[in-house]
Tab-separated table of C-alpha atoms and ligand atoms in Angstrom:
chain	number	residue	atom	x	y	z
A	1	UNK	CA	-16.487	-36.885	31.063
A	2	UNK	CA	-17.005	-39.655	28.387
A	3	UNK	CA	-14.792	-42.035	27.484
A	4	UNK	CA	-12.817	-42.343	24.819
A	5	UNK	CA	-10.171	-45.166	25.482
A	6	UNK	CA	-11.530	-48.975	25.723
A	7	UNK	CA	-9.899	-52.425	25.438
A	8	UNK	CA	-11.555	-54.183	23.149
A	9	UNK	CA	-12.740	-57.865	22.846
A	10	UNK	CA	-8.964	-59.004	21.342
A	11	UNK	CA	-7.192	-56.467	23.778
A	12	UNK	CA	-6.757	-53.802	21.439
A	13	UNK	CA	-6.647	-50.331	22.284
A	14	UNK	CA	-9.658	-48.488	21.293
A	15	UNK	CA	-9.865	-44.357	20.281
A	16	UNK	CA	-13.217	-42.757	18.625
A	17	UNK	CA	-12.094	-40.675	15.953
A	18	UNK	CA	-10.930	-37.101	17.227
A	19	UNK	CA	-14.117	-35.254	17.923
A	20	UNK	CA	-13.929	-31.095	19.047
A	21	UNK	CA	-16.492	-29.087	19.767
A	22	UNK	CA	-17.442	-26.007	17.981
A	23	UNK	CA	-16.751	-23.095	19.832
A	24	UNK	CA	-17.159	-19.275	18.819
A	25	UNK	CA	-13.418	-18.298	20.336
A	26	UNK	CA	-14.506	-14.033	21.669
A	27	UNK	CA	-11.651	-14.615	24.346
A	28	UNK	CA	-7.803	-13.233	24.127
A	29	UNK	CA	-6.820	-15.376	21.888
A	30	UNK	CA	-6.720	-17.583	19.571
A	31	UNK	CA	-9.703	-16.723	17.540
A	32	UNK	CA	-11.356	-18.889	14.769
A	33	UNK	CA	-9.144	-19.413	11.448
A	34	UNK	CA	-11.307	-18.161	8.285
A	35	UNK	CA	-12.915	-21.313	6.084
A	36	UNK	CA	-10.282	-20.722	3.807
A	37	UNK	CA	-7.614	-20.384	6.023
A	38	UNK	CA	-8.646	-24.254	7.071
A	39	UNK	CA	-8.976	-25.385	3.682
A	40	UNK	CA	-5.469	-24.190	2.943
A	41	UNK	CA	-3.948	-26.227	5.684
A	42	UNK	CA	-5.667	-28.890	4.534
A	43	UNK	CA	-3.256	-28.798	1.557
A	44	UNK	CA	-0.775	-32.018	1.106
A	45	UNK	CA	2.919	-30.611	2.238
A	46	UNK	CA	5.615	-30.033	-0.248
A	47	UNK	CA	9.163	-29.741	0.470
A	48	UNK	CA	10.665	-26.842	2.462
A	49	UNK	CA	13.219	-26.427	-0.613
A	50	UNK	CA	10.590	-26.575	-3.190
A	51	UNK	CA	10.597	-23.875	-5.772
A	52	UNK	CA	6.443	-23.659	-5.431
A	53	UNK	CA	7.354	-23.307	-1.317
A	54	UNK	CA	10.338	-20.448	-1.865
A	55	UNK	CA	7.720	-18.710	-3.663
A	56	UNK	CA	5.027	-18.859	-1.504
A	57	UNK	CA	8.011	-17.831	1.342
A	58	UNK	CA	8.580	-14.460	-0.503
A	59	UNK	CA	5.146	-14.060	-1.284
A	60	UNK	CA	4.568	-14.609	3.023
A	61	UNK	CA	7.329	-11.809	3.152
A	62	UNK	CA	5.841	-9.589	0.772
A	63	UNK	CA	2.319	-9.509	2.718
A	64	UNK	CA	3.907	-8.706	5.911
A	65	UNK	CA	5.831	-6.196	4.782
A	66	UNK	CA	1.984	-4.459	3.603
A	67	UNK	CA	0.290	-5.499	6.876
A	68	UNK	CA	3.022	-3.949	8.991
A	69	UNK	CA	3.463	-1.276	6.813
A	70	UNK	CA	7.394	-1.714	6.147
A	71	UNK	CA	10.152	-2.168	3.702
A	72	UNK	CA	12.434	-3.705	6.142
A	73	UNK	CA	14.001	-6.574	3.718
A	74	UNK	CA	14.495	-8.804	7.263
A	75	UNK	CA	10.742	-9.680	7.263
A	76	UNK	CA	9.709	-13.211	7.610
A	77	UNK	CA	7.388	-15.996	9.891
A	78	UNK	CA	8.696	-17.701	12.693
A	79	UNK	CA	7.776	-21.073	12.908
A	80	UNK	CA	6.333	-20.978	16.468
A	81	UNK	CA	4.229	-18.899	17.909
A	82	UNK	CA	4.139	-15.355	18.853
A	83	UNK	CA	6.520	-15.696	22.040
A	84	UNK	CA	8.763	-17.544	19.998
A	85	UNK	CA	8.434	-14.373	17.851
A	86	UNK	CA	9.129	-12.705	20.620
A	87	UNK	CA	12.244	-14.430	22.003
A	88	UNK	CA	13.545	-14.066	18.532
A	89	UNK	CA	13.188	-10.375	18.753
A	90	UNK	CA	15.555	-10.628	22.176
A	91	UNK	CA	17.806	-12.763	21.116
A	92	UNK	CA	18.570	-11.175	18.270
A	93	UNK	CA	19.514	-7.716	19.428
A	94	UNK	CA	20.146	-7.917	23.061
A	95	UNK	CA	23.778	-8.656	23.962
A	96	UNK	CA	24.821	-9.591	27.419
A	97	UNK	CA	25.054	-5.875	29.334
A	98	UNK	CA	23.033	-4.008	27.106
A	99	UNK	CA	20.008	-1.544	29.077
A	100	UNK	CA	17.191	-2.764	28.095
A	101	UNK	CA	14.168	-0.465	29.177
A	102	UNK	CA	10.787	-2.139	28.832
A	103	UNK	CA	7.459	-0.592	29.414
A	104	UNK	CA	5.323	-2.825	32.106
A	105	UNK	CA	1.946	-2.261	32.302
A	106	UNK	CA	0.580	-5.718	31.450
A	107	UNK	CA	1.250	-9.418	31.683
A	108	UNK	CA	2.859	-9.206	28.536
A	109	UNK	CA	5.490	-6.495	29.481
A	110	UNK	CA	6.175	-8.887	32.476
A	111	UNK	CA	7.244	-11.381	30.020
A	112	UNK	CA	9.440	-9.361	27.782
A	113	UNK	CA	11.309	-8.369	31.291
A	114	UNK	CA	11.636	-12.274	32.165
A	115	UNK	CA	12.992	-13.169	28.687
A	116	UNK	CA	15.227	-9.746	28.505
A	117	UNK	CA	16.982	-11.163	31.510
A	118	UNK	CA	17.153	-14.158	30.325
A	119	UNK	CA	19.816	-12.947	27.715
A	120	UNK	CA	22.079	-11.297	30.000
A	121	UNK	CA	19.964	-7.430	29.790
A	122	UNK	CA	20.649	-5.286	32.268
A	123	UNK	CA	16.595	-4.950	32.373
A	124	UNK	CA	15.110	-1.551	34.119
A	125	UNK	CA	11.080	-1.351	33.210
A	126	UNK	CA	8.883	1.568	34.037
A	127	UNK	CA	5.360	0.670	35.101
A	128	UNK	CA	1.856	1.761	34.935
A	129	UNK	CA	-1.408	0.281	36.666
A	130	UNK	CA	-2.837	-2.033	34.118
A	131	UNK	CA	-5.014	-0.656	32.206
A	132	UNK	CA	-3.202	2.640	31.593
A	133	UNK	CA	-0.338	3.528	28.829
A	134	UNK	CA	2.237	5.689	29.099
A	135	UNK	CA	2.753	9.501	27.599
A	136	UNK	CA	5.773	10.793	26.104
A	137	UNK	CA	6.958	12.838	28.712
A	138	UNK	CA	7.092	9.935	30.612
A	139	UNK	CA	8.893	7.702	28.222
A	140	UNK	CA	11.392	10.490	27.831
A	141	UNK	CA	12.568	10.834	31.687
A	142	UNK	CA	12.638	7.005	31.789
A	143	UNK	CA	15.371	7.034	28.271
A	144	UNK	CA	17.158	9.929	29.893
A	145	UNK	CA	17.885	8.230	33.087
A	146	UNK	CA	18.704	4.794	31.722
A	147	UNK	CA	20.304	5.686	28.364
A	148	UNK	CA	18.933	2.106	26.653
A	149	UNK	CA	19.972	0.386	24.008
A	150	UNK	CA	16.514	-0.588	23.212
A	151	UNK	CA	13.155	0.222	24.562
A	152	UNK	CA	10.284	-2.503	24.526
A	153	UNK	CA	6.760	-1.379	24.280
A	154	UNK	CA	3.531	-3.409	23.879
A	155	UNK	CA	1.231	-2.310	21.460
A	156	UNK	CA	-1.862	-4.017	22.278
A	157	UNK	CA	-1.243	-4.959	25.913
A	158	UNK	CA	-4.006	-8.598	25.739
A	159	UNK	CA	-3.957	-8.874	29.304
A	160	UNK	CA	-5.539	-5.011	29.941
A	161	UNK	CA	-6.870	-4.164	26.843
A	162	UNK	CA	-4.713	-0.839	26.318
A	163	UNK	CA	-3.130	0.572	22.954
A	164	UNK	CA	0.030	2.100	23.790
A	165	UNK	CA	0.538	4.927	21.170
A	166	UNK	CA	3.643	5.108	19.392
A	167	UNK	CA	3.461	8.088	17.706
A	168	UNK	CA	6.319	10.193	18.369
A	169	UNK	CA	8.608	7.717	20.658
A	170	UNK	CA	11.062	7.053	18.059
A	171	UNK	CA	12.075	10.613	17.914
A	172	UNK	CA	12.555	10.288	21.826
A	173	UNK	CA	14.965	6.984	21.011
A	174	UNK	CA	17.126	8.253	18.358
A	175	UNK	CA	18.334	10.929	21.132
A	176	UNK	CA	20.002	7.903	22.765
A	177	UNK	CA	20.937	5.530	19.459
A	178	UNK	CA	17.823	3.581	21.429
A	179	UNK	CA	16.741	0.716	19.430
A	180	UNK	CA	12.666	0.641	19.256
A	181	UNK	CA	11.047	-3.227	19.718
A	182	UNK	CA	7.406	-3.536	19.712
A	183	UNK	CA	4.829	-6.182	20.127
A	184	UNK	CA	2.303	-6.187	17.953
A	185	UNK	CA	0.749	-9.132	19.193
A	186	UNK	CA	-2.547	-8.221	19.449
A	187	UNK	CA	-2.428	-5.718	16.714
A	188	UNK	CA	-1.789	-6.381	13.230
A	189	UNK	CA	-4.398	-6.455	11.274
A	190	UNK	CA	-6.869	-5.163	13.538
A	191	UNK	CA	-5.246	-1.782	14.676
A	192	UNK	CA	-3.666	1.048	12.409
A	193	UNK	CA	0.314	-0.055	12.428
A	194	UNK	CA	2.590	1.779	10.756
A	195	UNK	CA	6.508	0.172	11.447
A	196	UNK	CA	8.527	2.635	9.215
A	197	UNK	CA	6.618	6.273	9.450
A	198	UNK	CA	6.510	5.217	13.474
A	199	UNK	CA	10.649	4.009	13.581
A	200	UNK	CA	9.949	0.356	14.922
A	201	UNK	CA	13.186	-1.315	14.978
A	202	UNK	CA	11.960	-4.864	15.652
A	203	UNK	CA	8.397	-6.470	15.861
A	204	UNK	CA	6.847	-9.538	15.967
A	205	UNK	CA	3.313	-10.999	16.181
A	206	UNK	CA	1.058	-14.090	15.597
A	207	UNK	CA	-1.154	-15.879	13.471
A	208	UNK	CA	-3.916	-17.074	15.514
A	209	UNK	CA	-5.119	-13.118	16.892
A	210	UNK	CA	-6.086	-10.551	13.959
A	211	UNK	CA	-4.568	-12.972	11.179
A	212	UNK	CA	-7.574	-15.483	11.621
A	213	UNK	CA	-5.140	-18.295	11.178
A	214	UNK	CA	-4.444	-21.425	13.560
A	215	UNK	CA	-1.115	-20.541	15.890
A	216	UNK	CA	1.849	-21.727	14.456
A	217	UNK	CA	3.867	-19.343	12.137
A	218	UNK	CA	4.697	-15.618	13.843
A	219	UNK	CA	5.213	-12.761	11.822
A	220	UNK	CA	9.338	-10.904	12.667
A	221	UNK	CA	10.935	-8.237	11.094
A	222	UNK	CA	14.240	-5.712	12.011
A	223	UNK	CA	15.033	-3.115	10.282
A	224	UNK	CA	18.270	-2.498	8.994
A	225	UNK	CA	19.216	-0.449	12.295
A	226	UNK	CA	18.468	-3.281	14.271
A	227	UNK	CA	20.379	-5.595	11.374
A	228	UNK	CA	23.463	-3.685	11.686
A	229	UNK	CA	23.368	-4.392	15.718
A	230	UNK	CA	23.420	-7.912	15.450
A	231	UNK	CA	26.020	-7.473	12.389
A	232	UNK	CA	28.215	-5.888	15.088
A	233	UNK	CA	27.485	-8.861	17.798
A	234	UNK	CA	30.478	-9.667	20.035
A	235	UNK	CA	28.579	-12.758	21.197
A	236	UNK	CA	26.532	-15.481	18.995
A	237	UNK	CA	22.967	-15.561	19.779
A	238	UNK	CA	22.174	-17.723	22.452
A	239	UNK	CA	19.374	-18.968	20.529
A	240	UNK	CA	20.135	-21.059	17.575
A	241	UNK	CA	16.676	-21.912	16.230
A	242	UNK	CA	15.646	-18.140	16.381
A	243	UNK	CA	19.418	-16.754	15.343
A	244	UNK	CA	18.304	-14.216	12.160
A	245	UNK	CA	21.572	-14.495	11.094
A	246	UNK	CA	21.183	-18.636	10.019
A	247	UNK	CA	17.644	-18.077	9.514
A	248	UNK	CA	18.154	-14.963	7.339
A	249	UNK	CA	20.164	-17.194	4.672
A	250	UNK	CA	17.090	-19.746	4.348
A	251	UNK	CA	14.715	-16.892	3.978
A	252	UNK	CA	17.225	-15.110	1.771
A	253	UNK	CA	19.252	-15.261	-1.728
A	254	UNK	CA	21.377	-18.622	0.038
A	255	UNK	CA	18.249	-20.670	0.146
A	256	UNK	CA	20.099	-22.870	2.864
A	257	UNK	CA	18.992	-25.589	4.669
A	258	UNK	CA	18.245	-23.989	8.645
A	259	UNK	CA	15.187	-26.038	10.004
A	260	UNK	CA	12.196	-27.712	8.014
A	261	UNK	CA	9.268	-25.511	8.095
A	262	UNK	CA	6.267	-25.996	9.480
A	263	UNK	CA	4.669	-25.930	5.784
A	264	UNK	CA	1.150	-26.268	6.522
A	265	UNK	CA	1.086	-23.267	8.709
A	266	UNK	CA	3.360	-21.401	6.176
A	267	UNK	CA	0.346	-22.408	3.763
A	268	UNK	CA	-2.391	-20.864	6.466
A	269	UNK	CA	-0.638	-18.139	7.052
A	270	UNK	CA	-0.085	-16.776	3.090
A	271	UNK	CA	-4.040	-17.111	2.360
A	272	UNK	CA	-4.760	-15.357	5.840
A	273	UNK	CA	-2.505	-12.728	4.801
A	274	UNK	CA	-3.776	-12.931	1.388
A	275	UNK	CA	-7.641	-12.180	2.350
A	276	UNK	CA	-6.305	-9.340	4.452
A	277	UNK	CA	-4.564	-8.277	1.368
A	278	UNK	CA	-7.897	-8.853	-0.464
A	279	UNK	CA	-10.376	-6.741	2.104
A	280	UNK	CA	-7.446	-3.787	2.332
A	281	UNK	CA	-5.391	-3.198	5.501
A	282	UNK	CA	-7.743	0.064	6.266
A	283	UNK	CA	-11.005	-1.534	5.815
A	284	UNK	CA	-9.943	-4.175	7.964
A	285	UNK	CA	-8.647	-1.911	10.725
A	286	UNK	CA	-12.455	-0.254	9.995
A	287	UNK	CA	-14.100	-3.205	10.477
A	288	UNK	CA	-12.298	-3.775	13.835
A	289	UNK	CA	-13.287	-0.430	15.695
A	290	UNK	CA	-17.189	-0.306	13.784
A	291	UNK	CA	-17.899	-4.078	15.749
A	292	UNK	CA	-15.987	-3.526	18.721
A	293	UNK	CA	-17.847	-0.105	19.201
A	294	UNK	CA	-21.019	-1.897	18.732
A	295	UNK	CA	-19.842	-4.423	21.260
A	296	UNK	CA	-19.165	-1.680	23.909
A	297	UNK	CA	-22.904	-0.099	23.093
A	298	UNK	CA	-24.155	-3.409	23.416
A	299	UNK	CA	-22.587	-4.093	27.067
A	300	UNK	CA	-23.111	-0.498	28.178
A	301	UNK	CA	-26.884	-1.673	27.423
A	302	UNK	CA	-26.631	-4.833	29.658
A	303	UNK	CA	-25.317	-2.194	32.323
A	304	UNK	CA	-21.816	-2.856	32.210
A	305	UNK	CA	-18.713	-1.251	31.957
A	306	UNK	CA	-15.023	-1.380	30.281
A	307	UNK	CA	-11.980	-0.859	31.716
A	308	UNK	CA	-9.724	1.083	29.761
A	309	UNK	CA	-10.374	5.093	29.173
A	310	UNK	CA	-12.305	4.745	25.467
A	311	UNK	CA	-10.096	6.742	23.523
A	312	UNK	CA	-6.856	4.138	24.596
A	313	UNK	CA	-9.387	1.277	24.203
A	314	UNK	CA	-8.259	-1.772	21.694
A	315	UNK	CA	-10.576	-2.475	18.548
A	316	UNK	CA	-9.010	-6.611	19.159
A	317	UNK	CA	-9.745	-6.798	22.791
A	318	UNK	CA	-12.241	-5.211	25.645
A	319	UNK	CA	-11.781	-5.769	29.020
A	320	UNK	CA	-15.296	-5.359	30.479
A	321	UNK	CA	-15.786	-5.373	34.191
A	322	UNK	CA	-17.208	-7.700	36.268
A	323	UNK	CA	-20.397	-6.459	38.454
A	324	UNK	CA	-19.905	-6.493	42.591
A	325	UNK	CA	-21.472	-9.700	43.786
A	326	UNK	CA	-21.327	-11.407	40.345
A	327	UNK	CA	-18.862	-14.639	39.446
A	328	UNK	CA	-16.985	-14.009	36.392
A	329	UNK	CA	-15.548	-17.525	36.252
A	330	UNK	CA	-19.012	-19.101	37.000
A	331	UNK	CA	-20.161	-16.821	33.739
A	332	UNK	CA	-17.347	-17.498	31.712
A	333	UNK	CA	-17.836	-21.007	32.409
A	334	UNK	CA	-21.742	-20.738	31.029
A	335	UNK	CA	-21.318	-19.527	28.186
A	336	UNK	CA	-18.880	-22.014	27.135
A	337	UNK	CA	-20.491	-25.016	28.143
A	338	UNK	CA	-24.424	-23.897	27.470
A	339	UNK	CA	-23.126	-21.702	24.488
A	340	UNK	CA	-20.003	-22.598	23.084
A	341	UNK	CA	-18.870	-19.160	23.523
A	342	UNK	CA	-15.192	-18.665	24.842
A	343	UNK	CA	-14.110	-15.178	26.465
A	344	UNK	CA	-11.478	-14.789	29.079
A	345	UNK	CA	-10.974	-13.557	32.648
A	346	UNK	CA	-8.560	-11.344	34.082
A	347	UNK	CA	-4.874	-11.598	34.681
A	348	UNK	CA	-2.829	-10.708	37.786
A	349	UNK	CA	-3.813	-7.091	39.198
A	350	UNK	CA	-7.334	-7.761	37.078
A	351	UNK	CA	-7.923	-11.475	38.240
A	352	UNK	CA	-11.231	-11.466	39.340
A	353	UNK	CA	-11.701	-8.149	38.393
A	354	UNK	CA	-12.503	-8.528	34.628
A	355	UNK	CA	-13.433	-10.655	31.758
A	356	UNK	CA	-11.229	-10.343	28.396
A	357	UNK	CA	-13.716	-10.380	24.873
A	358	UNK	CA	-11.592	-10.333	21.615
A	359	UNK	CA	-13.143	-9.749	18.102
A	360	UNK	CA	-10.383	-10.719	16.339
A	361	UNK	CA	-9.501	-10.899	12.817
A	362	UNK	CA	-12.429	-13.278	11.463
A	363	UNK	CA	-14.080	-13.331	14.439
A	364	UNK	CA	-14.819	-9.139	14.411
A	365	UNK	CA	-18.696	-9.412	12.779
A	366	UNK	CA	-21.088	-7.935	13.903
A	367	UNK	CA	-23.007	-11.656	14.177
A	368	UNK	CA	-20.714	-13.036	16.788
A	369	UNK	CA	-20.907	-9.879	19.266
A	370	UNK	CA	-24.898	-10.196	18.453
A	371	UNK	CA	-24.464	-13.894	19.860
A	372	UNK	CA	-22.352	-12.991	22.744
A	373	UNK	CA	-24.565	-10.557	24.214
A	374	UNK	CA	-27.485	-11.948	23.438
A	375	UNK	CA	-25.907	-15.039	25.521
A	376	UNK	CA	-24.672	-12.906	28.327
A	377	UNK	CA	-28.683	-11.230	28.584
A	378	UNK	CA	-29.326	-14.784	29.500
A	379	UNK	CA	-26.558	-15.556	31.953
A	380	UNK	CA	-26.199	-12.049	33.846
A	381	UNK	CA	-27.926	-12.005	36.675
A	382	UNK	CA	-30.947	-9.295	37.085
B	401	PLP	C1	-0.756	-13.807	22.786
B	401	PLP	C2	0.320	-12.799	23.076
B	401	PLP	C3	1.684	-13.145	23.083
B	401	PLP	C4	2.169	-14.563	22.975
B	401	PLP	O1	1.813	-15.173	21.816
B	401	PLP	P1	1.600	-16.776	21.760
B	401	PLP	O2	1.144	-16.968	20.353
B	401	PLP	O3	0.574	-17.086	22.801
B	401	PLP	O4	2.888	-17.417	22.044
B	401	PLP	C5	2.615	-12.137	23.253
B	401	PLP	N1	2.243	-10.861	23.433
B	401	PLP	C6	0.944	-10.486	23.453
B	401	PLP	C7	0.588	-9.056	23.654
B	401	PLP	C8	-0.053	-11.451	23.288
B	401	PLP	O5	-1.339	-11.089	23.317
């Protein structure tokens, strides 16, 4: 350790100027803004009621609305990040009593189920080893027997790296009047997402995964299904800095005063968006399964192995296993400090049992998978 803090001479409190290291982030998240990105934070703030800040607030909207792939009109950012995103999405439309059926095979299903409760659900979950996703026949006993009034699924499950396909599920929900809530975390911008022609009712994300953009501002949206649920509320949201219905009017015609923004981040997030914009939601989503397949051939070369089946593997994030005998941490813990490369290790049933790579957003070149593996052919034992 150096450091940092000294009295000096005249007892004054002494700080070297804030010094980080420059690290190439190939873990679960976050992953390295895009240059521009940076520059744009760097931009001096201007009010939250600003007419050059409203604008840039519908322009924000507008983007999502392409990236995700949606008209819904209730489409905004979040200031927080993706869990607040998250808890936004549950606060919103879960009343307390309502079935709630969420989909658990992950660390982030185990969440949703947590923060469900928290809101008074009546939570039941199905499950899957992690790793796995589920199939429709499977979703469809589960909404038979519990009848929900919304059904949670994780898109790109970050702690297993599985893509749960959505195809067809909404069909399954509108049997029951089942509300459809997604996270797309780990997915927009990197995987094909399509909200409306797959019947998403509510979805949120983040800005520091396949955005390339410093955490801070989450991407939300409802559609009007989901708006009309919360019209119908018997209760207030528990949550008043996440209730859509306050935060709708600042985001909407009204204009009115809710919270300040975090305007910086606001300012990250619209050129992120607006480069993603620029390189075309498909060639992105491209670019994302070309590098992470040359990823896989490159640590199928070193003589290791994924865990997820390929064909429910996520372009954002491979979880490769670790060899008998060898230390992830102790590897993991190489490459950052001899190589400035972060990846991540496993979460609970895969602790120990794998490492987590991203290529996310930015960070899916083919350059930085060339400089992870050639740093793992120097770390990997044998
Ligand atoms: C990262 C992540 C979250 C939480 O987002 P934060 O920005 O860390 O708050 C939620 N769900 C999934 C699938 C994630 O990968």
């Amino acid at each position: 350790m150096t450091q940092t803090i000294s009295i000096n001479d005249s007892g004054r409190l002494q700080l070297t100027p804030l010094e980080i290291p420059s690290r190439l982030l190939l873990g679960p998240g976050p992953s390295n803004a895009h240059p521009t990105v940076l520059q744009a934070i760097n931009t001096s703030p201007v009010g939250h009621l600003d007419p050059a800040f409203l604008a840039l607030m519908d322009e924000i909207q507008s983007l999502l609305r392409y990236v995700w792939q949606t008209e819904n009109s209730l489409t905004i950012a979040v200031s927080g990040t993706g869990t607040a995103a998250m808890e936004a999405t549950i606060a919103n439309a879960v009343e307390p009593g309502d079935v709630v059926l969420i989909g658990v095979a992950g660390y982030f299903g185990n969440r949703l189920v947590d923060m469900a409760g928290r809101y008074g659900a009546d939570v039941r979950t199905i499950t899957k080893p992690w790793g796995q996703v589920f199939n429709l026949d499977e979703l469809q006993t589960a909404l038979k027997t519990y009848r929900p009034a919304i059904l949670a699924l994780v898109h790109a499950e970050t702690s297993t790296g599985a893509r749960q396909p959505l195809e067809g599920v909404t069909d399954l929900c509108r049997e029951f009047g089942t509300l459809l809530l997604v996270d797309t975390v780990t997915s927009l911008g990197g995987v094909p997402l399509f909200l409306d022609a797959w019947g998403v009712d509510l979805a949120y994300s983040c800005s520091q995964k396949g955005l390339g953009c410093p955490p801070g501002a989450s991407p939300f949206t409802m559609s009007a299904r989901a708006v009309e649920k919360l019209q119908q509320r018997q209760t207030k949201v528990a949550n008043w800095y996440l209730d859509m219905l306050l935060l709708g009017k600042y985001w909407g015609a009204e204009r009115t005063y809710h919270h300040t923004a975090p305007i910086n981040l606001y300012y990250a997030l619209r050129e992120a968006l607006r480069l993603l914009a620029e390189e075309g939601l498909a060639n992105s989503w491209q670019r994302h399964q070309k590098n992470v397949e040359y990823l896989w051939e490159g640590l199928e070369n070193l003589g290791l192995s994924m865990h997820v089946e390929q064909e429910y593997r996520l372009p954002t994030l491979t979880t490769v296993c670790i060899p008998a005998g060898v230390d992830g941490k102790a590897i993991a813990r190489q490459l950052l400090n001899e190589y400035n490369i972060e990846i991540g290790g496993g979460l609970g049933e895969l602790a120990g049992k794998v490492w987590r790579v991203g290529l996310m957003g930015f960070n899916s070149r083919k350059d930085s998978v060339d400089q992870l593996l050639a740093a793992l052919r120097q770390v990997l034992p044998k």
